[in-house]
mmCIF file of C-alpha atoms in Angstrom:
data_model
loop_
_atom_site.group_PDB
_atom_site.id
_atom_site.type_symbol
_atom_site.label_atom_id
_atom_site.label_comp_id
_atom_site.label_asym_id
_atom_site.label_seq_id
_atom_site.Cartn_x
_atom_site.Cartn_y
_atom_site.Cartn_z
ATOM 1 C CA HIS A 844 7.348 28.025 -14.735
ATOM 2 C CA PRO A 845 7.278 25.185 -12.272
ATOM 3 C CA PRO A 846 10.776 24.051 -11.083
ATOM 4 C CA PRO A 847 12.232 20.792 -12.395
ATOM 5 C CA VAL A 848 12.796 17.738 -10.043
ATOM 6 C CA ALA A 849 16.452 17.207 -9.059
ATOM 7 C CA THR A 850 18.009 14.239 -10.881
ATOM 8 C CA ASP A 851 20.304 13.472 -7.913
ATOM 9 C CA LYS A 852 18.842 11.735 -4.941
ATOM 10 C CA GLU A 853 20.983 13.644 -2.440
ATOM 11 C CA GLU A 854 20.218 16.886 -4.095
ATOM 12 C CA GLN A 855 16.511 16.268 -3.939
ATOM 13 C CA LYS A 856 16.852 15.197 -0.363
ATOM 14 C CA ARG A 857 18.637 18.509 0.514
ATOM 15 C CA LEU A 858 15.943 20.495 -1.288
ATOM 16 C CA LEU A 859 13.257 18.705 0.839
ATOM 17 C CA GLU A 860 15.203 19.444 4.026
ATOM 18 C CA ASN A 861 15.893 23.046 3.083
ATOM 19 C CA ARG A 862 14.080 25.627 5.229
ATOM 20 C CA PRO A 863 11.116 27.120 3.302
ATOM 21 C CA ASP A 864 11.924 30.541 1.796
ATOM 22 C CA GLN A 865 8.854 32.096 3.559
ATOM 23 C CA PRO A 866 7.434 35.293 2.088
ATOM 24 C CA GLN A 867 6.258 37.990 4.646
ATOM 25 C CA ASN A 868 2.645 36.808 4.784
ATOM 26 C CA PRO A 869 2.742 33.164 3.698
ATOM 27 C CA ARG A 870 -0.553 31.368 2.848
ATOM 28 C CA VAL A 871 -0.988 27.621 2.552
ATOM 29 C CA LEU A 872 -3.650 25.037 1.479
ATOM 30 C CA ARG A 873 -3.398 21.205 1.699
ATOM 31 C CA ILE A 874 -5.596 19.591 -0.849
ATOM 32 C CA ALA A 875 -6.609 15.869 -0.785
ATOM 33 C CA ILE A 876 -7.861 14.689 -4.116
ATOM 34 C CA ILE A 877 -10.035 11.554 -3.703
ATOM 35 C CA GLY A 878 -12.191 9.531 -5.977
ATOM 36 C CA ALA A 879 -12.818 6.098 -7.476
ATOM 37 C CA PRO A 880 -9.760 4.413 -9.215
ATOM 38 C CA ASN A 881 -9.139 5.958 -12.642
ATOM 39 C CA ALA A 882 -11.210 9.119 -12.124
ATOM 40 C CA GLY A 883 -8.209 11.198 -13.302
ATOM 41 C CA LYS A 884 -6.719 12.178 -10.032
ATOM 42 C CA SER A 885 -3.092 11.992 -11.115
ATOM 43 C CA THR A 886 -3.798 13.639 -14.477
ATOM 44 C CA LEU A 887 -5.470 16.661 -12.625
ATOM 45 C CA SER A 888 -2.547 16.762 -10.203
ATOM 46 C CA ASN A 889 -0.013 16.915 -13.032
ATOM 47 C CA GLN A 890 -1.995 19.626 -14.816
ATOM 48 C CA LEU A 891 -2.254 21.799 -11.659
ATOM 49 C CA LEU A 892 1.547 21.335 -11.038
ATOM 50 C CA GLY A 893 2.467 22.079 -14.696
ATOM 51 C CA ARG A 894 4.892 19.088 -14.868
ATOM 52 C CA LYS A 895 4.294 15.354 -14.928
ATOM 53 C CA VAL A 896 5.415 13.847 -11.710
ATOM 54 C CA PHE A 897 2.478 11.424 -11.043
ATOM 55 C CA PRO A 898 1.966 8.316 -13.199
ATOM 56 C CA VAL A 899 -1.170 8.100 -15.192
ATOM 57 C CA SER A 900 -2.687 5.104 -17.135
ATOM 58 C CA ARG A 901 -6.058 3.868 -18.200
ATOM 59 C CA LYS A 902 -5.536 0.879 -16.016
ATOM 60 C CA VAL A 903 -6.856 1.166 -12.398
ATOM 61 C CA HIS A 904 -4.432 1.499 -9.468
ATOM 62 C CA THR A 905 -1.579 3.193 -11.256
ATOM 63 C CA THR A 906 -0.992 5.371 -8.193
ATOM 64 C CA ARG A 907 0.194 2.992 -5.558
ATOM 65 C CA CYS A 908 1.131 5.346 -2.698
ATOM 66 C CA LYS A 909 0.411 8.790 -1.608
ATOM 67 C CA ALA A 910 2.798 11.408 -2.919
ATOM 68 C CA GLN A 911 2.840 15.113 -2.623
ATOM 69 C CA GLY A 912 3.043 17.840 -5.240
ATOM 70 C CA VAL A 913 3.831 21.479 -4.435
ATOM 71 C CA ILE A 914 2.542 24.502 -6.234
ATOM 72 C CA THR A 915 4.211 27.830 -5.177
ATOM 73 C CA HIS A 916 2.564 30.931 -6.570
ATOM 74 C CA GLN A 917 3.613 34.320 -5.198
ATOM 75 C CA ASP A 918 2.914 34.233 -1.423
ATOM 76 C CA THR A 919 0.865 30.953 -1.566
ATOM 77 C CA GLN A 920 1.704 27.437 -1.403
ATOM 78 C CA LEU A 921 -0.728 24.594 -2.461
ATOM 79 C CA ILE A 922 0.234 21.072 -1.392
ATOM 80 C CA ILE A 923 -1.456 18.372 -3.362
ATOM 81 C CA LEU A 924 -1.870 14.982 -1.804
ATOM 82 C CA ASP A 925 -2.236 12.664 -4.778
ATOM 83 C CA THR A 926 -3.883 9.644 -3.291
ATOM 84 C CA PRO A 927 -4.533 6.078 -4.563
ATOM 85 C CA GLY A 928 -8.082 5.507 -5.737
ATOM 86 C CA LEU A 929 -10.415 4.576 -2.875
ATOM 87 C CA THR A 930 -10.892 0.884 -2.940
ATOM 88 C CA ASN A 931 -12.067 -1.941 -0.676
ATOM 89 C CA PRO A 932 -10.124 -4.906 0.748
ATOM 90 C CA LEU A 933 -11.694 -7.360 -1.745
ATOM 91 C CA LYS A 934 -10.606 -5.418 -4.848
ATOM 92 C CA ALA A 935 -7.310 -4.736 -3.228
ATOM 93 C CA LYS A 936 -6.598 -8.403 -2.890
ATOM 94 C CA ARG A 937 -7.630 -9.033 -6.477
ATOM 95 C CA HIS A 938 -4.946 -6.467 -7.733
ATOM 96 C CA LYS A 939 -2.299 -7.593 -5.229
ATOM 97 C CA LEU A 940 -2.342 -4.043 -3.820
ATOM 98 C CA GLU A 941 -0.331 -3.013 -0.796
ATOM 99 C CA GLU A 942 -1.986 -2.425 2.561
ATOM 100 C CA ALA A 943 -0.956 1.298 2.070
ATOM 101 C CA MET A 944 -3.482 1.659 -0.688
ATOM 102 C CA LEU A 945 -6.269 1.116 1.734
ATOM 103 C CA THR A 946 -5.002 3.416 4.415
ATOM 104 C CA ASP A 947 -3.289 6.194 2.450
ATOM 105 C CA PRO A 948 -6.449 8.031 1.241
ATOM 106 C CA TRP A 949 -7.661 8.182 4.826
ATOM 107 C CA ASP A 950 -4.315 9.418 6.062
ATOM 108 C CA SER A 951 -4.422 12.232 3.455
ATOM 109 C CA MET A 952 -7.818 13.298 4.590
ATOM 110 C CA LYS A 953 -6.519 13.710 8.114
ATOM 111 C CA HIS A 954 -4.065 16.381 6.955
ATOM 112 C CA ALA A 955 -6.207 18.142 4.406
ATOM 113 C CA ASP A 956 -7.698 21.653 4.517
ATOM 114 C CA LEU A 957 -9.874 20.983 1.527
ATOM 115 C CA VAL A 958 -10.952 17.894 -0.242
ATOM 116 C CA LEU A 959 -11.576 17.566 -4.107
ATOM 117 C CA VAL A 960 -13.905 14.676 -4.994
ATOM 118 C CA LEU A 961 -13.251 13.788 -8.598
ATOM 119 C CA VAL A 962 -15.913 11.995 -10.586
ATOM 120 C CA ASP A 963 -15.427 10.624 -14.188
ATOM 121 C CA VAL A 964 -18.603 11.742 -15.979
ATOM 122 C CA SER A 965 -17.703 9.596 -19.068
ATOM 123 C CA ASP A 966 -18.388 6.395 -17.030
ATOM 124 C CA HIS A 967 -22.132 5.950 -17.313
ATOM 125 C CA TRP A 968 -22.121 3.045 -14.805
ATOM 126 C CA THR A 969 -20.706 5.193 -11.931
ATOM 127 C CA ARG A 970 -21.231 8.800 -12.662
ATOM 128 C CA ASN A 971 -24.669 9.314 -11.008
ATOM 129 C CA SER A 972 -23.633 8.230 -7.534
ATOM 130 C CA LEU A 973 -20.572 8.654 -5.311
ATOM 131 C CA SER A 974 -18.973 5.364 -4.418
ATOM 132 C CA LYS A 975 -19.649 3.918 -0.933
ATOM 133 C CA GLU A 976 -15.869 4.475 -0.101
ATOM 134 C CA VAL A 977 -15.973 8.181 -1.117
ATOM 135 C CA LEU A 978 -19.198 8.831 0.856
ATOM 136 C CA LYS A 979 -17.641 6.981 3.811
ATOM 137 C CA CYS A 980 -14.554 9.199 3.610
ATOM 138 C CA LEU A 981 -16.644 12.412 3.341
ATOM 139 C CA SER A 982 -18.820 11.470 6.235
ATOM 140 C CA GLN A 983 -15.891 10.634 8.562
ATOM 141 C CA PHE A 984 -14.419 14.104 7.948
ATOM 142 C CA PRO A 985 -17.518 16.317 7.563
ATOM 143 C CA HIS A 986 -15.639 19.440 8.999
ATOM 144 C CA ILE A 987 -13.280 19.501 6.007
ATOM 145 C CA PRO A 988 -14.723 21.703 3.141
ATOM 146 C CA SER A 989 -15.247 19.647 -0.030
ATOM 147 C CA VAL A 990 -15.602 20.555 -3.657
ATOM 148 C CA LEU A 991 -17.013 18.352 -6.406
ATOM 149 C CA VAL A 992 -15.003 18.157 -9.673
ATOM 150 C CA LEU A 993 -16.697 16.622 -12.669
ATOM 151 C CA ASN A 994 -13.913 15.402 -14.905
ATOM 152 C CA LYS A 995 -13.776 14.218 -18.620
ATOM 153 C CA VAL A 996 -16.620 16.512 -19.533
ATOM 154 C CA ASP A 997 -15.205 16.772 -23.076
ATOM 155 C CA ILE A 998 -16.040 13.058 -23.682
ATOM 156 C CA LEU A 999 -19.636 13.568 -22.725
ATOM 157 C CA LYS A 1000 -21.676 13.887 -25.895
ATOM 158 C CA LYS A 1001 -24.947 14.926 -24.237
ATOM 159 C CA LYS A 1002 -23.979 18.022 -22.162
ATOM 160 C CA PHE A 1003 -27.403 18.325 -20.505
ATOM 161 C CA LEU A 1004 -26.519 15.146 -18.579
ATOM 162 C CA LEU A 1005 -24.027 17.181 -16.594
ATOM 163 C CA LEU A 1006 -26.878 18.951 -14.841
ATOM 164 C CA GLU A 1007 -28.586 15.687 -13.943
ATOM 165 C CA ILE A 1008 -25.214 14.312 -12.695
ATOM 166 C CA ALA A 1009 -24.495 17.364 -10.624
ATOM 167 C CA THR A 1010 -27.925 17.205 -9.007
ATOM 168 C CA ASP A 1011 -27.558 13.546 -8.209
ATOM 169 C CA LEU A 1012 -24.052 13.920 -6.662
ATOM 170 C CA THR A 1013 -25.003 16.935 -4.543
ATOM 171 C CA GLU A 1014 -28.553 15.763 -3.686
ATOM 172 C CA GLY A 1015 -29.591 19.096 -5.171
ATOM 173 C CA ILE A 1016 -27.718 21.191 -2.582
ATOM 174 C CA VAL A 1017 -24.528 23.184 -2.957
ATOM 175 C CA ASN A 1018 -23.119 25.511 -0.287
ATOM 176 C CA GLY A 1019 -26.278 25.018 1.692
ATOM 177 C CA LYS A 1020 -28.509 26.259 -1.084
ATOM 178 C CA LYS A 1021 -30.824 24.511 -3.431
ATOM 179 C CA LEU A 1022 -29.554 23.902 -6.873
ATOM 180 C CA GLU A 1023 -31.660 25.281 -9.660
ATOM 181 C CA VAL A 1024 -31.203 23.620 -12.924
ATOM 182 C CA LYS A 1025 -31.979 25.633 -16.058
ATOM 183 C CA SER A 1026 -32.652 23.577 -19.106
ATOM 184 C CA ALA A 1027 -29.346 23.203 -20.974
ATOM 185 C CA ALA A 1028 -30.615 20.874 -23.767
ATOM 186 C CA LYS A 1029 -30.457 23.749 -26.165
ATOM 187 C CA GLN A 1030 -26.936 24.768 -25.248
ATOM 188 C CA ASP A 1031 -24.273 24.779 -27.849
ATOM 189 C CA SER A 1032 -22.306 21.579 -27.426
ATOM 190 C CA ARG A 1033 -19.052 23.389 -27.860
ATOM 191 C CA SER A 1034 -19.574 25.548 -24.751
ATOM 192 C CA SER A 1035 -19.266 22.212 -22.945
ATOM 193 C CA VAL A 1036 -17.645 23.095 -19.736
ATOM 194 C CA LYS A 1037 -20.136 25.243 -17.896
ATOM 195 C CA PRO A 1038 -23.880 24.569 -18.275
ATOM 196 C CA SER A 1039 -26.134 26.889 -16.466
ATOM 197 C CA LEU A 1040 -26.367 25.878 -12.833
ATOM 198 C CA HIS A 1041 -27.671 28.350 -10.272
ATOM 199 C CA THR A 1042 -28.267 28.246 -6.457
ATOM 200 C CA THR A 1043 -31.374 29.937 -5.196
ATOM 201 C CA ARG A 1044 -30.520 32.898 -2.895
ATOM 202 C CA ALA A 1045 -27.656 34.282 -5.024
ATOM 203 C CA SER A 1046 -28.224 37.926 -5.900
ATOM 204 C CA PRO A 1047 -27.316 39.094 -9.468
ATOM 205 C CA ALA A 1048 -24.225 40.855 -8.170
ATOM 206 C CA GLU A 1049 -22.820 37.555 -7.078
ATOM 207 C CA SER A 1050 -23.016 35.639 -10.254
ATOM 208 C CA LYS A 1051 -19.928 34.361 -12.083
ATOM 209 C CA THR A 1052 -16.911 35.221 -10.048
ATOM 210 C CA PRO A 1053 -13.808 33.920 -11.918
ATOM 211 C CA GLY A 1054 -13.051 31.198 -9.298
ATOM 212 C CA SER A 1055 -16.261 29.348 -9.699
ATOM 213 C CA PRO A 1056 -18.906 28.234 -12.248
ATOM 214 C CA PHE A 1057 -21.530 28.980 -9.519
ATOM 215 C CA GLY A 1058 -20.698 32.492 -8.696
ATOM 216 C CA GLN A 1059 -20.825 32.502 -4.835
ATOM 217 C CA GLU A 1060 -18.765 35.352 -3.531
ATOM 218 C CA LYS A 1061 -15.165 34.527 -2.513
ATOM 219 C CA SER A 1062 -15.823 35.380 1.128
ATOM 220 C CA GLN A 1063 -18.830 33.088 1.146
ATOM 221 C CA ALA A 1064 -16.780 30.324 -0.346
ATOM 222 C CA GLN A 1065 -14.134 30.725 2.372
ATOM 223 C CA GLU A 1066 -16.503 30.659 5.313
ATOM 224 C CA GLY A 1067 -16.069 26.932 6.057
ATOM 225 C CA SER A 1068 -17.596 23.725 5.115
ATOM 226 C CA GLY A 1069 -21.150 24.936 4.275
ATOM 227 C CA LEU A 1070 -22.610 22.338 6.615
ATOM 228 C CA ASP A 1071 -24.222 24.856 8.903
ATOM 229 C CA LYS A 1072 -25.828 26.761 6.017
ATOM 230 C CA SER A 1073 -27.968 23.884 4.917
ATOM 231 C CA SER A 1074 -31.028 24.677 7.102
ATOM 232 C CA ASP A 1075 -32.824 26.708 4.496
ATOM 233 C CA ALA A 1076 -32.360 23.909 1.962
ATOM 234 C CA GLY A 1077 -33.828 21.272 4.211
ATOM 235 C CA GLY A 1078 -30.471 19.824 5.068
ATOM 236 C CA ALA A 1079 -29.315 18.772 8.454
ATOM 237 C CA GLY A 1080 -28.327 22.028 10.193
ATOM 238 C CA THR A 1081 -25.261 20.597 11.749
ATOM 239 C CA GLY A 1082 -22.323 22.311 13.346
ATOM 240 C CA GLU A 1083 -18.652 21.476 12.593
ATOM 241 C CA ALA A 1084 -17.925 18.654 14.923
ATOM 242 C CA GLN A 1085 -21.038 16.676 14.333
ATOM 243 C CA VAL A 1086 -21.301 14.061 11.645
ATOM 244 C CA PRO A 1087 -24.146 15.116 9.216
ATOM 245 C CA LYS A 1088 -27.360 13.163 9.515
ATOM 246 C CA HIS A 1089 -26.488 11.900 6.036
ATOM 247 C CA HIS A 1090 -24.086 9.539 7.702
ATOM 248 C CA GLU A 1091 -26.930 7.540 9.082
ATOM 249 C CA ASP A 1092 -28.431 6.802 5.645
ATOM 250 C CA LEU A 1093 -25.268 6.339 3.715
ATOM 251 C CA LYS A 1094 -26.530 3.062 2.305
ATOM 252 C CA GLU A 1095 -29.422 4.809 0.540
ATOM 253 C CA GLY A 1096 -27.448 7.999 -0.239
ATOM 254 C CA ARG A 1097 -26.031 8.627 -3.644
ATOM 255 C CA GLY A 1098 -24.704 12.077 -3.244
ATOM 256 C CA TRP A 1099 -23.257 14.501 -0.640
ATOM 257 C CA PRO A 1100 -25.261 17.663 0.119
ATOM 258 C CA HIS A 1101 -22.376 19.452 1.694
ATOM 259 C CA PHE A 1102 -20.136 20.409 -1.266
ATOM 260 C CA GLN A 1103 -19.243 24.096 -1.433
ATOM 261 C CA GLU A 1104 -18.709 24.289 -5.110
ATOM 262 C CA ILE A 1105 -18.838 22.257 -8.380
ATOM 263 C CA PHE A 1106 -16.186 22.453 -11.161
ATOM 264 C CA MET A 1107 -16.539 20.877 -14.577
ATOM 265 C CA LEU A 1108 -13.340 20.285 -16.462
ATOM 266 C CA ALA A 1109 -11.297 18.093 -18.783
ATOM 267 C CA ALA A 1110 -8.120 17.375 -16.956
ATOM 268 C CA LEU A 1111 -6.334 15.564 -19.766
ATOM 269 C CA ARG A 1112 -6.822 18.492 -22.143
ATOM 270 C CA GLY A 1113 -6.245 21.065 -19.395
ATOM 271 C CA GLU A 1114 -9.768 22.670 -20.019
ATOM 272 C CA GLU A 1115 -10.839 24.733 -17.070
ATOM 273 C CA VAL A 1116 -7.981 23.544 -14.817
ATOM 274 C CA ASP A 1117 -6.848 27.115 -14.384
ATOM 275 C CA THR A 1118 -10.373 28.128 -13.116
ATOM 276 C CA LEU A 1119 -9.946 25.386 -10.405
ATOM 277 C CA LYS A 1120 -6.357 26.394 -9.672
ATOM 278 C CA ARG A 1121 -7.454 30.144 -9.150
ATOM 279 C CA TYR A 1122 -10.188 28.970 -6.804
ATOM 280 C CA LEU A 1123 -7.714 26.840 -4.793
ATOM 281 C CA LEU A 1124 -5.234 29.742 -4.457
ATOM 282 C CA MET A 1125 -8.130 31.912 -3.175
ATOM 283 C CA GLN A 1126 -8.901 29.297 -0.504
ATOM 284 C CA ALA A 1127 -5.524 29.303 1.011
ATOM 285 C CA LYS A 1128 -5.300 30.374 4.601
ATOM 286 C CA PRO A 1129 -2.502 32.325 6.427
ATOM 287 C CA GLY A 1130 0.083 29.807 7.624
ATOM 288 C CA PRO A 1131 3.749 28.839 7.137
ATOM 289 C CA TRP A 1132 4.954 27.070 4.073
ATOM 290 C CA GLU A 1133 6.094 23.449 4.323
ATOM 291 C CA PHE A 1134 8.440 23.391 1.415
ATOM 292 C CA HIS A 1135 11.085 25.527 -0.296
ATOM 293 C CA SER A 1136 9.723 27.107 -3.455
ATOM 294 C CA ASP A 1137 12.190 25.045 -5.491
ATOM 295 C CA VAL A 1138 10.376 21.916 -4.526
ATOM 296 C CA LEU A 1139 7.827 20.382 -6.990
ATOM 297 C CA THR A 1140 7.246 17.022 -5.235
ATOM 298 C CA ASN A 1141 8.389 15.026 -2.196
ATOM 299 C CA GLN A 1142 9.160 11.937 -4.278
ATOM 300 C CA SER A 1143 12.799 10.887 -4.944
ATOM 301 C CA PRO A 1144 13.914 11.018 -8.609
ATOM 302 C CA GLN A 1145 14.108 7.147 -8.638
ATOM 303 C CA GLU A 1146 10.469 6.925 -7.422
ATOM 304 C CA ILE A 1147 9.404 9.193 -10.250
ATOM 305 C CA CYS A 1148 11.332 7.038 -12.684
ATOM 306 C CA ASP A 1149 9.968 3.708 -11.445
ATOM 307 C CA ASN A 1150 6.379 5.079 -11.419
ATOM 308 C CA ILE A 1151 6.642 6.441 -14.984
ATOM 309 C CA ILE A 1152 8.145 3.246 -16.415
ATOM 310 C CA ARG A 1153 5.476 1.254 -14.529
ATOM 311 C CA GLU A 1154 2.818 3.474 -16.060
ATOM 312 C CA LYS A 1155 3.921 2.570 -19.590
ATOM 313 C CA VAL A 1156 4.198 -1.217 -18.694
ATOM 314 C CA LEU A 1157 0.521 -1.011 -17.394
ATOM 315 C CA GLU A 1158 -0.495 0.864 -20.545
ATOM 316 C CA TYR A 1159 0.904 -1.640 -23.029
ATOM 317 C CA LEU A 1160 0.502 -5.038 -21.427
ATOM 318 C CA PRO A 1161 -2.770 -6.945 -21.011
ATOM 319 C CA LEU A 1162 -4.717 -7.105 -17.753
ATOM 320 C CA GLU A 1163 -2.851 -8.783 -14.850
ATOM 321 C CA VAL A 1164 0.723 -9.080 -16.436
ATOM 322 C CA PRO A 1165 2.086 -5.675 -15.390
ATOM 323 C CA TYR A 1166 1.113 -6.248 -11.684
ATOM 324 C CA GLY A 1167 3.703 -9.018 -11.530
ATOM 325 C CA VAL A 1168 6.688 -6.937 -12.899
ATOM 326 C CA THR A 1169 9.519 -6.083 -10.515
ATOM 327 C CA GLN A 1170 11.728 -3.106 -11.396
ATOM 328 C CA VAL A 1171 15.490 -2.971 -10.531
ATOM 329 C CA THR A 1172 17.621 0.073 -11.344
ATOM 330 C CA GLU A 1173 21.175 -0.997 -12.303
ATOM 331 C CA MET A 1174 22.546 2.331 -13.429
ATOM 332 C CA TRP A 1175 21.749 5.998 -12.526
ATOM 333 C CA GLU A 1176 24.428 8.471 -13.492
ATOM 334 C CA GLU A 1177 25.058 11.775 -15.225
ATOM 335 C CA GLY A 1178 26.810 11.507 -18.620
ATOM 336 C CA GLU A 1179 29.563 13.779 -19.933
ATOM 337 C CA CYS A 1180 27.136 16.317 -21.465
ATOM 338 C CA GLY A 1181 24.831 16.532 -18.332
ATOM 339 C CA GLU A 1182 22.367 13.961 -19.647
ATOM 340 C CA LEU A 1183 20.948 11.299 -17.319
ATOM 341 C CA LEU A 1184 21.769 7.729 -18.031
ATOM 342 C CA ILE A 1185 19.429 5.117 -16.546
ATOM 343 C CA ILE A 1186 19.488 1.349 -17.031
ATOM 344 C CA GLN A 1187 16.586 -0.576 -15.493
ATOM 345 C CA SER A 1188 15.830 -4.338 -15.538
ATOM 346 C CA LEU A 1189 12.242 -5.483 -15.520
ATOM 347 C CA LEU A 1190 11.860 -8.844 -13.893
ATOM 348 C CA VAL A 1191 8.778 -10.926 -14.919
ATOM 349 C CA PRO A 1192 7.611 -14.319 -13.513
ATOM 350 C CA ARG A 1193 7.159 -16.150 -16.833
ATOM 351 C CA GLU A 1194 8.804 -16.575 -20.220
ATOM 352 C CA SER A 1195 5.478 -15.735 -21.822
ATOM 353 C CA HIS A 1196 5.335 -12.410 -19.979
ATOM 354 C CA LYS A 1197 8.901 -11.660 -21.164
ATOM 355 C CA ARG A 1198 7.923 -12.235 -24.842
ATOM 356 C CA MET A 1199 4.867 -9.961 -24.387
ATOM 357 C CA LEU A 1200 6.929 -7.203 -22.752
ATOM 358 C CA ILE A 1201 9.589 -7.280 -25.471
ATOM 359 C CA GLY A 1202 7.057 -7.481 -28.262
ATOM 360 C CA ARG A 1203 7.723 -8.588 -31.878
ATOM 361 C CA GLY A 1204 11.131 -7.273 -32.984
ATOM 362 C CA GLY A 1205 11.480 -5.435 -29.558
ATOM 363 C CA LYS A 1206 8.809 -2.981 -30.577
ATOM 364 C CA VAL A 1207 6.848 -2.898 -27.199
ATOM 365 C CA ILE A 1208 9.868 -2.395 -24.936
ATOM 366 C CA SER A 1209 11.498 0.232 -27.181
ATOM 367 C CA ARG A 1210 8.212 2.161 -27.218
ATOM 368 C CA ILE A 1211 7.981 1.977 -23.401
ATOM 369 C CA ALA A 1212 11.572 3.202 -23.083
ATOM 370 C CA GLN A 1213 11.022 6.002 -25.548
ATOM 371 C CA GLU A 1214 7.813 7.269 -24.008
ATOM 372 C CA ALA A 1215 9.111 6.949 -20.473
ATOM 373 C CA ALA A 1216 12.333 8.870 -21.408
ATOM 374 C CA GLN A 1217 10.204 11.655 -22.860
ATOM 375 C CA ASP A 1218 8.188 12.001 -19.624
ATOM 376 C CA LEU A 1219 11.336 11.962 -17.482
ATOM 377 C CA MET A 1220 12.852 14.764 -19.552
ATOM 378 C CA ASN A 1221 9.734 16.806 -18.744
ATOM 379 C CA ALA A 1222 10.041 16.115 -14.965
ATOM 380 C CA PHE A 1223 13.862 16.667 -14.801
ATOM 381 C CA LEU A 1224 14.280 19.214 -17.598
ATOM 382 C CA CYS A 1225 17.402 17.445 -18.979
ATOM 383 C CA ASP A 1226 18.218 14.840 -21.666
ATOM 384 C CA VAL A 1227 17.457 11.303 -20.501
ATOM 385 C CA ARG A 1228 18.878 8.124 -21.974
ATOM 386 C CA LEU A 1229 16.931 5.169 -20.807
ATOM 387 C CA LYS A 1230 17.729 1.526 -21.493
ATOM 388 C CA LEU A 1231 15.289 -1.240 -20.385
ATOM 389 C CA LYS A 1232 16.245 -4.925 -20.166
ATOM 390 C CA VAL A 1233 13.670 -7.730 -19.591
ATOM 391 C CA GLU A 1234 14.502 -10.885 -17.550
ATOM 392 C CA VAL A 1235 12.629 -13.802 -15.995
ATOM 393 C CA LYS A 1236 12.846 -13.838 -12.223
#
């Protein structure tokens, strides 16, 4: 079971400063998860961690800064860099987003050993091409191995579209091999998660290893970024340090022909998340751990609390209102029976916003408090009593 987050700020700080309890042959992998806002990056991170420490909401830009999650499994440590959705300065201005939201995803890429590109296949406007920001990110770091993750496949009624989407997003090339698409129109819709995708040069013995829907051998998947294998598939036979030729025609490009693998999953329901997790554990390289095995995240308990309350405010209030709410924690202490007592004030700019946030008969604010307390119990593994007050700034 994943460890809980410490409820005490100082205790969490001590944990983070603790020397890692290294096993004899430690392995480590730093994973950057990038994608358009609302693709499900935080949901996937929480599922991989096994506890909710990142805020999620249907509204865009719930994740405001980069935070790390830590998965320690036997001798392996996976460090997940949960990044804000890749956005541009114009949209950032519209949502009053901090400067960090434009730079954090790029910072995460610099430190990553592997990048997961998450695409929401339920969004028919965006699912057939990678956003300009994502393509730009990939082409600036072509030496970092990348994996395509198609998310929310459970929502997609027509499963055969997954094959078309996968072909578009990879430009028909995965791990330097041409993607062969077998007709999946006749497939049973319940076996949603893995339609039949094959790459040309894979021998029968290689098919269907547990870590991957494609069935490349583990050693092959670990060879590196797959960039230099693309010559047989008509790609740019580039070495590591070069930027792929693809960079030159980014404007026309819709996909990225250098992905090593494709995974199809439903992060919210946890479908196929274990398959991805096994693959990530397999990709870890020998190297020292960064954190003690008792660490689940590098966030402070207060940050987790603020983020989760903010998530609920985003969820229940219309459009722009939540972005103007300021949170002030007035009380954070342990009760007599070990429960955590929290009082937080939510400051809003207008009286009308206050009425909306409280709701008729206090229904909205009590629902927010109840749901946030439930999530905090999951993160801290203790009883949480949360009281929220709403005031006009």
